[in-house]
Amino acid sequence: MTRNYRLSVLAGFVALAATLFQAPPALAQAPPADATPVIRSESRLVIVDTVVTDKKGAYVHDLTQKDFRVFEDGKEQTIKNFTSEADAAQSQSQRHYLVLFFDNSTIDFGMQVYARQAAAKFIDANAGPTRLMAIANFTGSLQIAQNFTPDADRLKKVVSGVKFSTTSPVADTSTSGLPNMDAGLSQASASFGVQNLFYALRTLAKNLTGVPGRKSLILFTAGFPLTPDGMSELTATINVCNKANVAVYPIDVRGLVGGMPMSSLAPLGPASGGRSLFRLASFVTTPLAATAAFSFNGAPPPSGGSAPPSGGGAVGGGGKSGGTSPGTGTGTGTGSGKGTGTGTGTGSGKGTGTGTGTGSGKGTGTGGGTTTNPLNNPYQMNPYNQSRSILPPFPTNASDNQQFMYALASGTGGFVIANTNDLLGGLEKIGREQNEFYFLGYSPTESPEGSCHTIQVKLAGVSGASVRARSGYCNVKPLDVLAGNTTEKDLEARATSSEPGTVHASMLAPYFYTAPNTARVNVAMEIPTESIKFEKEKGKFHALINILGLVSRPGGAVAARFSDTLKLNFENKKEVEAFKATPLHYESQFDVASGQYTLKVVFNTGGASFGKLESPLAIDPYDSKQFSLSGVALSRTAGRIQDQGSGLDAALIEDRKTLVSLGNQFTPSGSNLFKKDEPALLYIEVYAPALATPNPPAVGVQLRILDAKSGEEKFNTGLLNVSKMVTTGNPVVPVGMRLPIANLAPGAYRAEFKAVDAVGRSTSLRDADFVVE
């Protein structure tokens, strides 16, 4: 059992964002009795909204529960809830919620005018008391232009006008003819634009969670090609939309500009035979490789490990892996034909090109490298990339810019409007679907947190019809695990009282900007394990740790919160004793707006024991054009990421920010005490918008170590060039460094960090106190 509980709990969204989609006062009433819930792990009920069409694309009505079959991970489930939205809509009081989301980062001036004119006509014909609409813009970050309202005139006024973006997911987008654009930011890299757009979609979907029923999101976009990181972002976005019960309907506003043949506006049918244009990734960590006191080696470590290496033994002679021992190269494959590789592997044994595997056991393949190619079968997953199972394959006829549209639509139960100049007709088709779906509910079996599951809906005895439903979901821990129960209320009372805690833990809370005036705070704690009370039951040992975090403004109002429960289970007393040999490391994350706060974290460890930590939290104002720094994260551990794809998948599914520099992932420490014989590291992010310009300036950083009492300088790196840490087009520079504690006497110190660029810009100082024992 691992002692490093890297458990992320996102909570406490920015106060403004948390209210973005509250119903207007006149409409703020209790949801109707038949409002359908979304996926909720605590109630163990998964709701799948399902659309059925005939061969001509017409909606099929009058189906009953017995006409449907639902499968999770290929196993049939018992349908426990069934509702027809068409029947509910007949009451004339069932409300539907629709968001018009304009991706202004990919839509040029002419496209925007056309799309917004079509949207205005759609609003005029469809907005009303039972059809509430909201308008959102993406201009480099999420902007809510209009909350849900039935007022068509107000919506039409807001939707008019052209908006401009500071980022673009399309690398070769021209900015000519776009007035008032910042010439530098308009050329931001494709990868950074993709990241921002998907982050905006996830933020919007999460804030729609409390809105009842199925929500529709119409995405106006010109599309963009997907990068490997974009695949991870897309997977996480599908999962968030499905948990919030949001169906996405992308509209390719380019119309027929691609020269593709006109297609009908029929909904996307069940995906089959599509080609998934991504490769499976793997994730391994090795001890940190350092080439100097203040830099990390960017070269990957020697491989040949259990993650499938290129040309290595993941598929030996067309068969299965010959084992998991890193780089042993002692076993040979048994396949009669050659494997798929053409070169040697990265371990000590040869790769599959000549039939020699790298594992320690024999392979089982029998022929010529004929195993299924993951490019053609995205559902054949390795255990590190299980989340990709919910990602539908791309249609073979989709252009590069359209692939993410089809995957996002098919994954969430929507459809795509593409290759047509009749945008209004496409909008009307989406509008008609508001009443044309069935709700199917089933109770899934228990599954580990973080596991992902595919969903398939089939018809029983109904011929000639097509079914469209969301592709799956991931079992992610709720944002506020203890919400509403007595344990949370007890912990909150302790947090607000003057009573000190009885368990002496430590806590650090560095922050990193995710949007203008919005920061992700990474709370890290070290909890003494001798304080944890274990109960013995049937020869095994169990313990519970409940944690509550509150972020308060100076007046006492709560701006953010998170809560969690850790379940510790051990087979015997020996395992318990081994567990108690080191402190328990715990992490949590939450978003909060710039400002001055007090962070309080309270936890209980069994019996009457509890801990109480309090720290000031100051988040400086920030905008996307500002040359600035994040907070400073101290660390004792940095592991090498050989392939970041799957690690990024897991982090995004959990909505967790990872701290990675030059392929090394840093684990934030909950204590600033360092022993001279252990690693002492720091991680900080430089925000340099000029790096997204066609001619980015060089960026340098400087670290100074000062005596905490006298202020005497003990160490100074001078100006260090961080060009190796820069990703082309990305204005965020992740910097990882070592602290020179081996040369410091025991005592208290302060690390001061600043950044400058070649055109004279300089950041304010960021500092972190630490102690050398």
PDB file of N, CA and C in Angstrom, residues 305-385:
ATOM      1  N   GLY A 305      12.163  -0.858 -19.677  1.00  0.00           N
ATOM      2  CA  GLY A 305      11.332  -1.184 -18.529  1.00  0.00           C
ATOM      3  C   GLY A 305      10.017  -1.781 -18.934  1.00  0.00           C
ATOM      4  N   SER A 306       9.084  -1.806 -17.946  1.00  0.00           N
ATOM      5  CA  SER A 306       7.822  -2.494 -18.177  1.00  0.00           C
ATOM      6  C   SER A 306       6.887  -1.710 -19.071  1.00  0.00           C
ATOM      7  N   ALA A 307       7.064  -0.367 -19.172  1.00  0.00           N
ATOM      8  CA  ALA A 307       6.262   0.385 -20.125  1.00  0.00           C
ATOM      9  C   ALA A 307       6.726  -0.003 -21.523  1.00  0.00           C
ATOM     10  N   PRO A 308       5.802  -0.225 -22.466  1.00  0.00           N
ATOM     11  CA  PRO A 308       6.204  -0.723 -23.782  1.00  0.00           C
ATOM     12  C   PRO A 308       7.161   0.220 -24.482  1.00  0.00           C
ATOM     13  N   PRO A 309       8.444  -0.107 -24.642  1.00  0.00           N
ATOM     14  CA  PRO A 309       9.361   0.779 -25.337  1.00  0.00           C
ATOM     15  C   PRO A 309       9.251   0.613 -26.838  1.00  0.00           C
ATOM     16  N   SER A 310       9.739   1.619 -27.547  1.00  0.00           N
ATOM     17  CA  SER A 310       9.711   1.529 -28.995  1.00  0.00           C
ATOM     18  C   SER A 310      10.578   0.378 -29.460  1.00  0.00           C
ATOM     19  N   GLY A 311      10.005  -0.499 -30.237  1.00  0.00           N
ATOM     20  CA  GLY A 311      10.743  -1.645 -30.720  1.00  0.00           C
ATOM     21  C   GLY A 311      11.036  -2.683 -29.659  1.00  0.00           C
ATOM     22  N   GLY A 312      10.468  -2.494 -28.470  1.00  0.00           N
ATOM     23  CA  GLY A 312      10.759  -3.384 -27.351  1.00  0.00           C
ATOM     24  C   GLY A 312       9.802  -4.546 -27.289  1.00  0.00           C
ATOM     25  N   GLY A 313       9.579  -5.045 -26.080  1.00  0.00           N
ATOM     26  CA  GLY A 313       8.876  -6.306 -25.962  1.00  0.00           C
ATOM     27  C   GLY A 313       7.428  -6.228 -25.583  1.00  0.00           C
ATOM     28  N   ALA A 314       6.727  -5.091 -25.818  1.00  0.00           N
ATOM     29  CA  ALA A 314       5.309  -5.057 -25.473  1.00  0.00           C
ATOM     30  C   ALA A 314       4.542  -6.076 -26.281  1.00  0.00           C
ATOM     31  N   VAL A 315       4.929  -6.266 -27.526  1.00  0.00           N
ATOM     32  CA  VAL A 315       4.330  -7.297 -28.370  1.00  0.00           C
ATOM     33  C   VAL A 315       5.469  -8.089 -28.984  1.00  0.00           C
ATOM     34  N   GLY A 316       5.766  -9.235 -28.448  1.00  0.00           N
ATOM     35  CA  GLY A 316       6.910 -10.011 -28.922  1.00  0.00           C
ATOM     36  C   GLY A 316       6.508 -10.986 -30.008  1.00  0.00           C
ATOM     37  N   GLY A 317       7.031 -10.829 -31.172  1.00  0.00           N
ATOM     38  CA  GLY A 317       6.722 -11.741 -32.271  1.00  0.00           C
ATOM     39  C   GLY A 317       5.255 -11.803 -32.569  1.00  0.00           C
ATOM     40  N   GLY A 318       4.559 -10.682 -32.424  1.00  0.00           N
ATOM     41  CA  GLY A 318       3.130 -10.687 -32.681  1.00  0.00           C
ATOM     42  C   GLY A 318       2.327 -11.179 -31.518  1.00  0.00           C
ATOM     43  N   GLY A 319       2.957 -11.442 -30.382  1.00  0.00           N
ATOM     44  CA  GLY A 319       2.231 -11.952 -29.237  1.00  0.00           C
ATOM     45  C   GLY A 319       2.225 -10.979 -28.094  1.00  0.00           C
ATOM     46  N   LYS A 320       1.976 -11.474 -26.883  1.00  0.00           N
ATOM     47  CA  LYS A 320       1.889 -10.626 -25.711  1.00  0.00           C
ATOM     48  C   LYS A 320       3.284 -10.347 -25.160  1.00  0.00           C
ATOM     49  N   SER A 321       3.317  -9.468 -24.168  1.00  0.00           N
ATOM     50  CA  SER A 321       4.588  -9.088 -23.558  1.00  0.00           C
ATOM     51  C   SER A 321       5.273 -10.300 -22.944  1.00  0.00           C
ATOM     52  N   GLY A 322       6.584 -10.338 -23.067  1.00  0.00           N
ATOM     53  CA  GLY A 322       7.340 -11.424 -22.482  1.00  0.00           C
ATOM     54  C   GLY A 322       7.653 -11.208 -21.026  1.00  0.00           C
ATOM     55  N   GLY A 323       7.103 -10.231 -20.358  1.00  0.00           N
ATOM     56  CA  GLY A 323       7.360 -10.022 -18.945  1.00  0.00           C
ATOM     57  C   GLY A 323       7.419  -8.556 -18.604  1.00  0.00           C
ATOM     58  N   THR A 324       7.707  -8.259 -17.329  1.00  0.00           N
ATOM     59  CA  THR A 324       7.702  -6.880 -16.877  1.00  0.00           C
ATOM     60  C   THR A 324       9.011  -6.431 -16.259  1.00  0.00           C
ATOM     61  N   SER A 325      10.003  -7.274 -16.183  1.00  0.00           N
ATOM     62  CA  SER A 325      11.271  -6.874 -15.571  1.00  0.00           C
ATOM     63  C   SER A 325      11.978  -5.882 -16.479  1.00  0.00           C
ATOM     64  N   PRO A 326      12.409  -4.731 -15.919  1.00  0.00           N
ATOM     65  CA  PRO A 326      13.016  -3.694 -16.760  1.00  0.00           C
ATOM     66  C   PRO A 326      14.321  -4.147 -17.389  1.00  0.00           C
ATOM     67  N   GLY A 327      14.366  -4.101 -18.689  1.00  0.00           N
ATOM     68  CA  GLY A 327      15.608  -4.246 -19.409  1.00  0.00           C
ATOM     69  C   GLY A 327      16.349  -5.553 -19.229  1.00  0.00           C
ATOM     70  N   THR A 328      15.629  -6.642 -18.916  1.00  0.00           N
ATOM     71  CA  THR A 328      16.373  -7.886 -18.688  1.00  0.00           C
ATOM     72  C   THR A 328      16.758  -8.555 -20.000  1.00  0.00           C
ATOM     73  N   GLY A 329      15.885  -8.536 -20.958  1.00  0.00           N
ATOM     74  CA  GLY A 329      16.213  -9.062 -22.267  1.00  0.00           C
ATOM     75  C   GLY A 329      16.627 -10.510 -22.257  1.00  0.00           C
ATOM     76  N   THR A 330      16.042 -11.303 -21.367  1.00  0.00           N
ATOM     77  CA  THR A 330      16.492 -12.691 -21.240  1.00  0.00           C
ATOM     78  C   THR A 330      15.574 -13.687 -21.902  1.00  0.00           C
ATOM     79  N   GLY A 331      14.408 -13.278 -22.317  1.00  0.00           N
ATOM     80  CA  GLY A 331      13.482 -14.243 -22.901  1.00  0.00           C
ATOM     81  C   GLY A 331      13.316 -14.005 -24.387  1.00  0.00           C
ATOM     82  N   THR A 332      12.973 -15.017 -25.110  1.00  0.00           N
ATOM     83  CA  THR A 332      12.770 -14.870 -26.542  1.00  0.00           C
ATOM     84  C   THR A 332      11.325 -15.106 -26.876  1.00  0.00           C
ATOM     85  N   GLY A 333      10.834 -14.430 -27.896  1.00  0.00           N
ATOM     86  CA  GLY A 333       9.463 -14.627 -28.316  1.00  0.00           C
ATOM     87  C   GLY A 333       9.299 -15.948 -29.034  1.00  0.00           C
ATOM     88  N   THR A 334       8.049 -16.435 -29.053  1.00  0.00           N
ATOM     89  CA  THR A 334       7.808 -17.728 -29.701  1.00  0.00           C
ATOM     90  C   THR A 334       7.087 -17.567 -31.027  1.00  0.00           C
ATOM     91  N   GLY A 335       6.829 -16.366 -31.454  1.00  0.00           N
ATOM     92  CA  GLY A 335       6.111 -16.183 -32.710  1.00  0.00           C
ATOM     93  C   GLY A 335       6.895 -16.729 -33.885  1.00  0.00           C
ATOM     94  N   SER A 336       6.140 -17.217 -34.853  1.00  0.00           N
ATOM     95  CA  SER A 336       6.808 -17.813 -36.005  1.00  0.00           C
ATOM     96  C   SER A 336       7.197 -16.772 -37.043  1.00  0.00           C
ATOM     97  N   GLY A 337       6.643 -15.603 -36.932  1.00  0.00           N
ATOM     98  CA  GLY A 337       6.987 -14.553 -37.886  1.00  0.00           C
ATOM     99  C   GLY A 337       7.631 -13.391 -37.177  1.00  0.00           C
ATOM    100  N   LYS A 338       8.144 -12.466 -37.935  1.00  0.00           N
ATOM    101  CA  LYS A 338       8.789 -11.306 -37.350  1.00  0.00           C
ATOM    102  C   LYS A 338       7.763 -10.364 -36.735  1.00  0.00           C
ATOM    103  N   GLY A 339       8.190  -9.569 -35.752  1.00  0.00           N
ATOM    104  CA  GLY A 339       7.315  -8.590 -35.108  1.00  0.00           C
ATOM    105  C   GLY A 339       7.168  -7.355 -35.964  1.00  0.00           C
ATOM    106  N   THR A 340       6.602  -6.340 -35.351  1.00  0.00           N
ATOM    107  CA  THR A 340       6.308  -5.122 -36.107  1.00  0.00           C
ATOM    108  C   THR A 340       7.438  -4.117 -36.082  1.00  0.00           C
ATOM    109  N   GLY A 341       8.416  -4.283 -35.206  1.00  0.00           N
ATOM    110  CA  GLY A 341       9.496  -3.304 -35.121  1.00  0.00           C
ATOM    111  C   GLY A 341      10.525  -3.513 -36.210  1.00  0.00           C
ATOM    112  N   THR A 342      11.307  -2.488 -36.444  1.00  0.00           N
ATOM    113  CA  THR A 342      12.371  -2.597 -37.432  1.00  0.00           C
ATOM    114  C   THR A 342      13.735  -2.332 -36.847  1.00  0.00           C
ATOM    115  N   GLY A 343      13.782  -1.864 -35.587  1.00  0.00           N
ATOM    116  CA  GLY A 343      15.065  -1.557 -34.971  1.00  0.00           C
ATOM    117  C   GLY A 343      15.206  -2.275 -33.650  1.00  0.00           C
ATOM    118  N   THR A 344      16.291  -1.970 -32.983  1.00  0.00           N
ATOM    119  CA  THR A 344      16.527  -2.596 -31.690  1.00  0.00           C
ATOM    120  C   THR A 344      15.786  -1.874 -30.607  1.00  0.00           C
ATOM    121  N   GLY A 345      15.468  -2.579 -29.521  1.00  0.00           N
ATOM    122  CA  GLY A 345      14.765  -1.991 -28.387  1.00  0.00           C
ATOM    123  C   GLY A 345      15.702  -1.123 -27.559  1.00  0.00           C
ATOM    124  N   THR A 346      15.133  -0.535 -26.529  1.00  0.00           N
ATOM    125  CA  THR A 346      15.919   0.354 -25.683  1.00  0.00           C
ATOM    126  C   THR A 346      16.483  -0.340 -24.459  1.00  0.00           C
ATOM    127  N   GLY A 347      16.112  -1.589 -24.217  1.00  0.00           N
ATOM    128  CA  GLY A 347      16.649  -2.331 -23.080  1.00  0.00           C
ATOM    129  C   GLY A 347      17.947  -3.029 -23.475  1.00  0.00           C
ATOM    130  N   SER A 348      18.325  -3.988 -22.637  1.00  0.00           N
ATOM    131  CA  SER A 348      19.583  -4.680 -22.918  1.00  0.00           C
ATOM    132  C   SER A 348      19.405  -5.775 -23.949  1.00  0.00           C
ATOM    133  N   GLY A 349      18.197  -6.123 -24.247  1.00  0.00           N
ATOM    134  CA  GLY A 349      17.944  -7.133 -25.268  1.00  0.00           C
ATOM    135  C   GLY A 349      17.452  -6.476 -26.542  1.00  0.00           C
ATOM    136  N   LYS A 350      17.400  -7.193 -27.603  1.00  0.00           N
ATOM    137  CA  LYS A 350      16.975  -6.637 -28.866  1.00  0.00           C
ATOM    138  C   LYS A 350      15.473  -6.432 -28.886  1.00  0.00           C
ATOM    139  N   GLY A 351      15.014  -5.584 -29.832  1.00  0.00           N
ATOM    140  CA  GLY A 351      13.596  -5.299 -29.965  1.00  0.00           C
ATOM    141  C   GLY A 351      12.883  -6.380 -30.734  1.00  0.00           C
ATOM    142  N   THR A 352      11.641  -6.084 -31.119  1.00  0.00           N
ATOM    143  CA  THR A 352      10.808  -7.102 -31.743  1.00  0.00           C
ATOM    144  C   THR A 352      11.072  -7.249 -33.236  1.00  0.00           C
ATOM    145  N   GLY A 353      11.892  -6.394 -33.788  1.00  0.00           N
ATOM    146  CA  GLY A 353      12.131  -6.476 -35.228  1.00  0.00           C
ATOM    147  C   GLY A 353      12.753  -7.794 -35.642  1.00  0.00           C
ATOM    148  N   THR A 354      13.481  -8.407 -34.735  1.00  0.00           N
ATOM    149  CA  THR A 354      14.102  -9.681 -35.088  1.00  0.00           C
ATOM    150  C   THR A 354      13.519 -10.836 -34.304  1.00  0.00           C
ATOM    151  N   GLY A 355      12.451 -10.583 -33.565  1.00  0.00           N
ATOM    152  CA  GLY A 355      11.776 -11.650 -32.848  1.00  0.00           C
ATOM    153  C   GLY A 355      12.277 -11.873 -31.437  1.00  0.00           C
ATOM    154  N   THR A 356      13.249 -11.083 -30.993  1.00  0.00           N
ATOM    155  CA  THR A 356      13.779 -11.281 -29.645  1.00  0.00           C
ATOM    156  C   THR A 356      13.113 -10.300 -28.698  1.00  0.00           C
ATOM    157  N   GLY A 357      12.379 -10.764 -27.695  1.00  0.00           N
ATOM    158  CA  GLY A 357      11.662  -9.897 -26.765  1.00  0.00           C
ATOM    159  C   GLY A 357      12.577  -9.349 -25.689  1.00  0.00           C
ATOM    160  N   THR A 358      12.033  -8.408 -24.915  1.00  0.00           N
ATOM    161  CA  THR A 358      12.827  -7.823 -23.846  1.00  0.00           C
ATOM    162  C   THR A 358      12.391  -8.281 -22.473  1.00  0.00           C
ATOM    163  N   GLY A 359      11.335  -9.044 -22.360  1.00  0.00           N
ATOM    164  CA  GLY A 359      10.870  -9.488 -21.042  1.00  0.00           C
ATOM    165  C   GLY A 359      11.615 -10.738 -20.592  1.00  0.00           C
ATOM    166  N   SER A 360      11.292 -11.124 -19.356  1.00  0.00           N
ATOM    167  CA  SER A 360      11.980 -12.290 -18.810  1.00  0.00           C
ATOM    168  C   SER A 360      11.206 -13.579 -19.056  1.00  0.00           C
ATOM    169  N   GLY A 361      10.046 -13.491 -19.602  1.00  0.00           N
ATOM    170  CA  GLY A 361       9.262 -14.688 -19.901  1.00  0.00           C
ATOM    171  C   GLY A 361       9.034 -14.794 -21.392  1.00  0.00           C
ATOM    172  N   LYS A 362       8.574 -15.922 -21.847  1.00  0.00           N
ATOM    173  CA  LYS A 362       8.405 -16.122 -23.275  1.00  0.00           C
ATOM    174  C   LYS A 362       7.097 -15.521 -23.768  1.00  0.00           C
ATOM    175  N   GLY A 363       7.123 -15.069 -25.022  1.00  0.00           N
ATOM    176  CA  GLY A 363       5.907 -14.541 -25.626  1.00  0.00           C
ATOM    177  C   GLY A 363       5.011 -15.662 -26.106  1.00  0.00           C
ATOM    178  N   THR A 364       3.795 -15.303 -26.499  1.00  0.00           N
ATOM    179  CA  THR A 364       2.839 -16.335 -26.906  1.00  0.00           C
ATOM    180  C   THR A 364       2.330 -16.136 -28.323  1.00  0.00           C
ATOM    181  N   GLY A 365       2.834 -15.158 -29.042  1.00  0.00           N
ATOM    182  CA  GLY A 365       2.311 -14.905 -30.386  1.00  0.00           C
ATOM    183  C   GLY A 365       2.679 -16.017 -31.350  1.00  0.00           C
ATOM    184  N   THR A 366       1.897 -16.109 -32.410  1.00  0.00           N
ATOM    185  CA  THR A 366       2.155 -17.184 -33.366  1.00  0.00           C
ATOM    186  C   THR A 366       2.376 -16.671 -34.779  1.00  0.00           C
ATOM    187  N   GLY A 367       2.270 -15.422 -35.025  1.00  0.00           N
ATOM    188  CA  GLY A 367       2.455 -15.068 -36.414  1.00  0.00           C
ATOM    189  C   GLY A 367       2.704 -13.625 -36.670  1.00  0.00           C
ATOM    190  N   GLY A 368       3.706 -13.312 -37.399  1.00  0.00           N
ATOM    191  CA  GLY A 368       3.986 -12.188 -38.233  1.00  0.00           C
ATOM    192  C   GLY A 368       3.494 -10.831 -37.791  1.00  0.00           C
ATOM    193  N   GLY A 369       3.432 -10.534 -36.496  1.00  0.00           N
ATOM    194  CA  GLY A 369       3.041  -9.198 -36.060  1.00  0.00           C
ATOM    195  C   GLY A 369       1.643  -8.816 -36.453  1.00  0.00           C
ATOM    196  N   THR A 370       0.683  -9.720 -36.291  1.00  0.00           N
ATOM    197  CA  THR A 370      -0.674  -9.446 -36.754  1.00  0.00           C
ATOM    198  C   THR A 370      -1.609  -9.035 -35.629  1.00  0.00           C
ATOM    199  N   THR A 371      -1.076  -8.652 -34.494  1.00  0.00           N
ATOM    200  CA  THR A 371      -1.952  -8.227 -33.406  1.00  0.00           C
ATOM    201  C   THR A 371      -2.665  -6.940 -33.777  1.00  0.00           C
ATOM    202  N   THR A 372      -3.771  -6.655 -33.069  1.00  0.00           N
ATOM    203  CA  THR A 372      -4.581  -5.493 -33.379  1.00  0.00           C
ATOM    204  C   THR A 372      -3.777  -4.213 -33.209  1.00  0.00           C
ATOM    205  N   ASN A 373      -3.825  -3.367 -34.179  1.00  0.00           N
ATOM    206  CA  ASN A 373      -3.142  -2.076 -34.126  1.00  0.00           C
ATOM    207  C   ASN A 373      -3.982  -1.097 -33.316  1.00  0.00           C
ATOM    208  N   PRO A 374      -3.441  -0.525 -32.242  1.00  0.00           N
ATOM    209  CA  PRO A 374      -4.233   0.405 -31.437  1.00  0.00           C
ATOM    210  C   PRO A 374      -4.677   1.628 -32.204  1.00  0.00           C
ATOM    211  N   LEU A 375      -4.040   1.912 -33.322  1.00  0.00           N
ATOM    212  CA  LEU A 375      -4.510   3.038 -34.126  1.00  0.00           C
ATOM    213  C   LEU A 375      -5.906   2.767 -34.677  1.00  0.00           C
ATOM    214  N   ASN A 376      -6.242   1.513 -34.868  1.00  0.00           N
ATOM    215  CA  ASN A 376      -7.554   1.175 -35.400  1.00  0.00           C
ATOM    216  C   ASN A 376      -8.542   0.775 -34.323  1.00  0.00           C
ATOM    217  N   ASN A 377      -8.058   0.562 -33.110  1.00  0.00           N
ATOM    218  CA  ASN A 377      -8.941   0.106 -32.048  1.00  0.00           C
ATOM    219  C   ASN A 377      -8.643   0.844 -30.752  1.00  0.00           C
ATOM    220  N   PRO A 378      -9.247   2.021 -30.551  1.00  0.00           N
ATOM    221  CA  PRO A 378      -8.951   2.802 -29.354  1.00  0.00           C
ATOM    222  C   PRO A 378      -9.443   2.156 -28.082  1.00  0.00           C
ATOM    223  N   TYR A 379     -10.260   1.121 -28.169  1.00  0.00           N
ATOM    224  CA  TYR A 379     -10.775   0.480 -26.965  1.00  0.00           C
ATOM    225  C   TYR A 379      -9.834  -0.601 -26.445  1.00  0.00           C
ATOM    226  N   GLN A 380      -8.751  -0.895 -27.192  1.00  0.00           N
ATOM    227  CA  GLN A 380      -7.752  -1.828 -26.683  1.00  0.00           C
ATOM    228  C   GLN A 380      -6.751  -0.998 -25.895  1.00  0.00           C
ATOM    229  N   MET A 381      -6.954  -0.897 -24.584  1.00  0.00           N
ATOM    230  CA  MET A 381      -6.206   0.036 -23.767  1.00  0.00           C
ATOM    231  C   MET A 381      -5.170  -0.678 -22.909  1.00  0.00           C
ATOM    232  N   ASN A 382      -4.070   0.018 -22.626  1.00  0.00           N
ATOM    233  CA  ASN A 382      -3.190  -0.497 -21.586  1.00  0.00           C
ATOM    234  C   ASN A 382      -3.650   0.083 -20.253  1.00  0.00           C
ATOM    235  N   PRO A 383      -3.242  -0.483 -19.126  1.00  0.00           N
ATOM    236  CA  PRO A 383      -3.784  -0.064 -17.834  1.00  0.00           C
ATOM    237  C   PRO A 383      -3.435   1.367 -17.473  1.00  0.00           C
ATOM    238  N   TYR A 384      -2.400   1.945 -18.079  1.00  0.00           N
ATOM    239  CA  TYR A 384      -2.030   3.309 -17.742  1.00  0.00           C
ATOM    240  C   TYR A 384      -2.911   4.330 -18.455  1.00  0.00           C
ATOM    241  N   ASN A 385      -3.594   3.930 -19.479  1.00  0.00           N
ATOM    242  CA  ASN A 385      -4.344   4.865 -20.297  1.00  0.00           C
ATOM    243  C   ASN A 385      -5.805   4.465 -20.384  1.00  0.00           C
TER     244      ASN A 385
END
